[in-house]
Short mmCIF file of C-alpha atoms in Angstrom, two decimals:
data_model
loop_
_atom_site.label_atom_id
_atom_site.label_comp_id
_atom_site.label_asym_id
_atom_site.label_seq_id
_atom_site.Cartn_x
_atom_site.Cartn_y
_atom_site.Cartn_z
CA ASN I 1163 -42.82 57.45 -94.89
CA ALA I 1164 -39.07 57.50 -94.25
CA GLY I 1165 -39.58 55.85 -90.85
CA VAL I 1166 -36.71 56.48 -88.44
CA THR I 1167 -33.70 58.34 -89.82
CA GLN I 1168 -30.34 58.87 -88.13
CA THR I 1169 -27.40 61.11 -88.95
CA PRO I 1170 -24.50 60.78 -89.32
CA LYS I 1171 -23.97 57.19 -90.48
CA PHE I 1172 -20.34 57.15 -89.37
CA ARG I 1173 -18.23 59.39 -87.16
CA ILE I 1174 -14.75 59.35 -85.68
CA LEU I 1175 -14.22 61.46 -82.59
CA LYS I 1176 -11.13 62.26 -80.61
CA ILE I 1177 -11.15 61.71 -76.86
CA GLY I 1178 -12.75 64.68 -75.13
CA GLN I 1179 -14.70 65.92 -78.15
CA SER I 1180 -18.48 66.30 -78.11
CA MET I 1181 -21.13 65.57 -80.70
CA THR I 1182 -24.85 65.18 -81.22
CA LEU I 1183 -26.41 62.16 -82.88
CA GLN I 1184 -29.60 63.09 -84.66
CA CYS I 1185 -32.76 60.98 -84.79
CA THR I 1186 -36.02 61.84 -86.53
CA GLN I 1187 -39.18 59.81 -87.05
CA ASP I 1188 -42.15 60.68 -89.26
CA MET I 1189 -44.66 58.19 -87.82
CA ASN I 1190 -45.99 60.48 -85.09
CA HIS I 1191 -44.81 58.04 -82.43
CA ASN I 1192 -44.75 59.25 -78.85
CA TYR I 1193 -42.17 56.73 -77.65
CA MET I 1194 -38.54 57.06 -78.72
CA TYR I 1195 -35.38 55.26 -77.58
CA TRP I 1196 -31.62 55.34 -77.83
CA TYR I 1197 -29.66 52.09 -77.67
CA ARG I 1198 -26.01 51.26 -78.02
CA GLN I 1199 -24.74 47.98 -79.38
CA ASP I 1200 -21.17 46.91 -78.79
CA PRO I 1201 -19.62 44.37 -81.23
CA GLY I 1202 -21.25 40.96 -80.91
CA MET I 1203 -23.45 42.11 -78.07
CA GLY I 1204 -27.07 42.96 -77.45
CA LEU I 1205 -28.82 46.32 -77.19
CA LYS I 1206 -28.40 48.46 -74.11
CA LEU I 1207 -30.93 51.21 -73.45
CA ILE I 1208 -29.34 54.63 -72.92
CA TYR I 1209 -32.32 56.98 -72.66
CA TYR I 1210 -35.93 56.96 -73.68
CA SER I 1211 -38.86 59.34 -74.00
CA VAL I 1212 -42.59 58.73 -73.73
CA GLY I 1213 -43.51 62.05 -75.30
CA ALA I 1214 -42.32 65.57 -76.06
CA GLY I 1215 -40.78 67.15 -72.99
CA ILE I 1216 -40.40 63.85 -71.12
CA THR I 1217 -37.17 61.84 -70.94
CA ASP I 1218 -35.88 59.12 -68.64
CA LYS I 1219 -32.68 57.19 -68.07
CA GLY I 1220 -32.16 53.66 -69.29
CA GLU I 1221 -29.53 51.11 -68.26
CA VAL I 1222 -26.40 53.00 -69.38
CA PRO I 1223 -27.03 56.79 -69.31
CA ASN I 1224 -23.67 57.99 -68.01
CA GLY I 1225 -21.82 60.23 -70.47
CA TYR I 1226 -24.94 61.00 -72.51
CA ASN I 1227 -27.76 63.52 -72.54
CA VAL I 1228 -31.00 63.79 -74.47
CA SER I 1229 -33.77 66.25 -75.13
CA ARG I 1230 -37.22 65.89 -76.67
CA SER I 1231 -38.59 69.26 -77.71
CA THR I 1232 -40.76 67.84 -80.51
CA THR I 1233 -42.53 64.55 -81.21
CA GLU I 1234 -40.35 63.95 -84.28
CA ASP I 1235 -36.82 64.55 -82.95
CA PHE I 1236 -34.83 62.88 -80.20
CA PRO I 1237 -31.14 63.93 -80.34
CA LEU I 1238 -28.48 62.20 -78.24
CA ARG I 1239 -25.60 64.33 -76.97
CA LEU I 1240 -22.18 62.92 -76.11
CA GLU I 1241 -20.07 65.17 -73.92
CA LEU I 1242 -16.35 64.50 -73.44
CA ALA I 1243 -16.19 61.41 -75.64
CA ALA I 1244 -14.30 58.40 -74.25
CA PRO I 1245 -13.04 55.22 -75.99
CA SER I 1246 -15.66 53.25 -74.03
CA GLN I 1247 -18.32 55.06 -76.07
CA THR I 1248 -17.13 53.43 -79.29
CA SER I 1249 -20.23 51.58 -80.41
CA VAL I 1250 -23.12 51.49 -82.84
CA TYR I 1251 -25.98 53.72 -81.74
CA PHE I 1252 -29.55 52.92 -82.73
CA CYS I 1253 -32.55 55.15 -82.36
CA ALA I 1254 -35.99 53.55 -82.27
CA SER I 1255 -39.60 54.65 -82.02
CA MET I 1256 -42.77 52.94 -80.89
CA GLY I 1257 -46.39 53.80 -81.57
CA GLY I 1258 -47.83 52.87 -78.18
CA GLN I 1259 -47.26 50.88 -75.02
CA GLY I 1260 -46.48 47.25 -75.80
CA TYR I 1261 -46.15 47.84 -79.54
CA GLU I 1262 -43.20 46.92 -81.77
CA GLN I 1263 -40.20 49.22 -82.12
CA TYR I 1264 -38.94 50.62 -85.41
CA PHE I 1265 -35.20 51.11 -85.62
CA GLY I 1266 -33.13 53.58 -87.56
CA PRO I 1267 -30.10 52.44 -89.60
CA GLY I 1268 -27.64 53.31 -86.83
CA THR I 1269 -24.63 55.56 -86.31
CA ARG I 1270 -21.23 53.89 -86.10
CA LEU I 1271 -19.09 55.91 -83.71
CA THR I 1272 -15.39 55.43 -83.03
CA VAL I 1273 -13.61 57.37 -80.28
CA THR I 1274 -9.81 57.36 -80.49
CA GLY A 265 -34.54 45.09 -62.68
CA GLN A 266 -35.91 42.91 -65.41
CA GLN A 267 -33.38 40.67 -67.14
CA VAL A 268 -33.80 38.64 -70.31
CA MET A 269 -31.37 35.81 -71.01
CA GLN A 270 -30.99 34.18 -74.38
CA ILE A 271 -29.17 31.01 -75.41
CA PRO A 272 -27.19 29.95 -77.26
CA GLN A 273 -25.03 32.98 -78.02
CA TYR A 274 -23.85 31.46 -81.32
CA GLN A 275 -25.14 28.70 -83.55
CA HIS A 276 -23.54 27.35 -86.71
CA VAL A 277 -25.65 25.05 -88.86
CA GLN A 278 -25.52 23.42 -92.26
CA GLU A 279 -28.14 24.62 -94.68
CA GLY A 280 -31.23 22.48 -94.25
CA GLU A 281 -30.71 21.84 -90.52
CA ASP A 282 -33.08 23.16 -87.91
CA PHE A 283 -32.28 25.94 -85.44
CA THR A 284 -33.74 26.94 -82.08
CA THR A 285 -33.02 29.86 -79.77
CA TYR A 286 -34.39 30.16 -76.24
CA CYS A 287 -35.27 33.19 -74.18
CA ASN A 288 -35.89 33.42 -70.41
CA SER A 289 -37.02 36.41 -68.39
CA SER A 290 -36.44 37.02 -64.69
CA THR A 291 -39.98 38.43 -64.41
CA THR A 292 -43.38 37.82 -65.97
CA LEU A 293 -43.74 39.62 -69.28
CA SER A 294 -46.78 41.34 -70.74
CA ASN A 295 -45.55 40.32 -74.18
CA ILE A 296 -42.46 38.99 -75.96
CA GLN A 297 -41.18 40.25 -79.28
CA TRP A 298 -38.63 38.81 -81.68
CA TYR A 299 -36.34 40.82 -83.91
CA LYS A 300 -33.84 39.87 -86.60
CA GLN A 301 -30.67 41.83 -87.33
CA ARG A 302 -28.79 41.06 -90.52
CA PRO A 303 -25.00 41.56 -90.44
CA GLY A 304 -24.30 45.29 -90.58
CA GLY A 305 -28.00 46.12 -90.34
CA HIS A 306 -30.49 47.22 -87.76
CA PRO A 307 -33.00 45.13 -85.78
CA VAL A 308 -36.22 44.45 -87.63
CA PHE A 309 -39.41 43.35 -85.89
CA LEU A 310 -40.56 39.80 -86.68
CA ILE A 311 -43.47 39.02 -84.37
CA GLN A 312 -45.13 39.63 -81.02
CA LEU A 313 -46.64 37.05 -78.66
CA VAL A 314 -49.05 38.15 -75.96
CA LYS A 315 -51.02 35.20 -74.63
CA SER A 316 -49.81 32.49 -72.28
CA GLY A 317 -48.90 29.37 -74.30
CA GLU A 318 -49.29 31.18 -77.62
CA VAL A 319 -47.74 29.66 -80.75
CA LYS A 320 -47.37 31.57 -84.01
CA LYS A 321 -45.87 30.52 -87.32
CA GLN A 322 -44.34 32.51 -90.15
CA LYS A 323 -43.46 30.10 -92.97
CA ARG A 324 -40.49 28.11 -91.59
CA LEU A 325 -40.35 30.07 -88.30
CA THR A 326 -42.29 28.95 -85.21
CA PHE A 327 -42.54 31.15 -82.14
CA GLN A 328 -43.75 30.03 -78.71
CA PHE A 329 -44.57 31.91 -75.50
CA GLY A 330 -44.42 29.91 -72.29
CA GLU A 331 -47.38 29.21 -70.05
CA ALA A 332 -45.91 31.37 -67.28
CA LYS A 333 -45.12 34.18 -69.76
CA LYS A 334 -41.46 34.11 -68.70
CA ASN A 335 -39.90 32.18 -71.56
CA SER A 336 -40.08 31.94 -75.31
CA SER A 337 -38.46 30.14 -78.21
CA LEU A 338 -37.91 30.63 -81.92
CA HIS A 339 -37.51 27.55 -84.10
CA ILE A 340 -36.46 27.66 -87.74
CA THR A 341 -37.09 24.55 -89.83
CA ALA A 342 -34.71 23.70 -92.67
CA THR A 343 -32.50 26.79 -92.44
CA GLN A 344 -31.53 28.72 -95.55
CA THR A 345 -28.63 31.11 -96.13
CA THR A 346 -31.13 33.96 -96.01
CA ASP A 347 -31.73 33.12 -92.31
CA VAL A 348 -28.23 34.34 -91.39
CA GLY A 349 -28.25 37.07 -88.74
CA THR A 350 -28.75 37.68 -85.06
CA TYR A 351 -32.11 36.91 -83.49
CA PHE A 352 -33.13 38.90 -80.44
CA CYS A 353 -35.98 38.34 -78.07
CA ALA A 354 -37.29 41.35 -76.19
CA GLY A 355 -39.85 41.61 -73.45
CA HIS A 356 -42.21 44.30 -72.26
CA GLY A 357 -42.74 44.44 -68.54
CA THR A 358 -45.95 45.65 -66.91
CA SER A 359 -45.44 49.31 -67.88
CA GLY A 360 -45.14 48.58 -71.59
CA SER A 361 -42.87 51.58 -72.09
CA ARG A 362 -39.51 49.79 -72.23
CA LEU A 363 -38.31 46.71 -73.99
CA THR A 364 -35.60 44.60 -72.40
CA PHE A 365 -33.56 42.81 -75.04
CA GLY A 366 -31.79 39.49 -74.72
CA GLU A 367 -28.17 39.30 -75.84
CA GLY A 368 -29.17 37.65 -79.10
CA THR A 369 -28.30 34.41 -80.88
CA GLN A 370 -26.00 34.80 -83.87
CA LEU A 371 -26.89 32.27 -86.56
CA THR A 372 -24.56 31.32 -89.37
CA VAL A 373 -25.62 28.93 -92.10
CA ASN A 374 -23.10 27.01 -94.16
CA PRO A 375 -24.32 26.37 -97.72
#
């Protein structure tokens, strides 16, 4: 199993551009999450999904959108990128309520 | 909403010294999890505690869950350079769908 994979690994965006961060898991997990981690800080939940077709906002959803059309994929869309969105983005999946989360390697995004 | 506080934010130790990080939640947790993130890496699950007062050990690491299920600690005995990284606690509330992470304790070990 590859676990949780994320693409791209690195990206530089100009202010106002848009992009989609891809996340795929091959563990048949229903629960998937997007976090952002600013330098030296903890993880902030952006959006999460408890199954295909179901998404919900986390702590910091503004400026982002998600969709969950399949169990495997949970893309994160950034519209109109801003410097405040410079961060490392982690996708994670979880096999069931109260279980541990498996993290992808992260996408390092810089907005200039 | 649920908040999880973690202290200290940073800890520098000499190799061989002990290290402890503490975690406190504003609400009662259904479980507490601990993760380790190496520099430049992603968080990796270490352990989960579920029962009130539970203590678990992994080699030199000892994890405790408080009696009220609102606090937890991670203690490392005789640190090694391989222990370097950031240690996060994370708690599941009653729904079990979301984890709330503490801010992490960044550990550096001087050889």
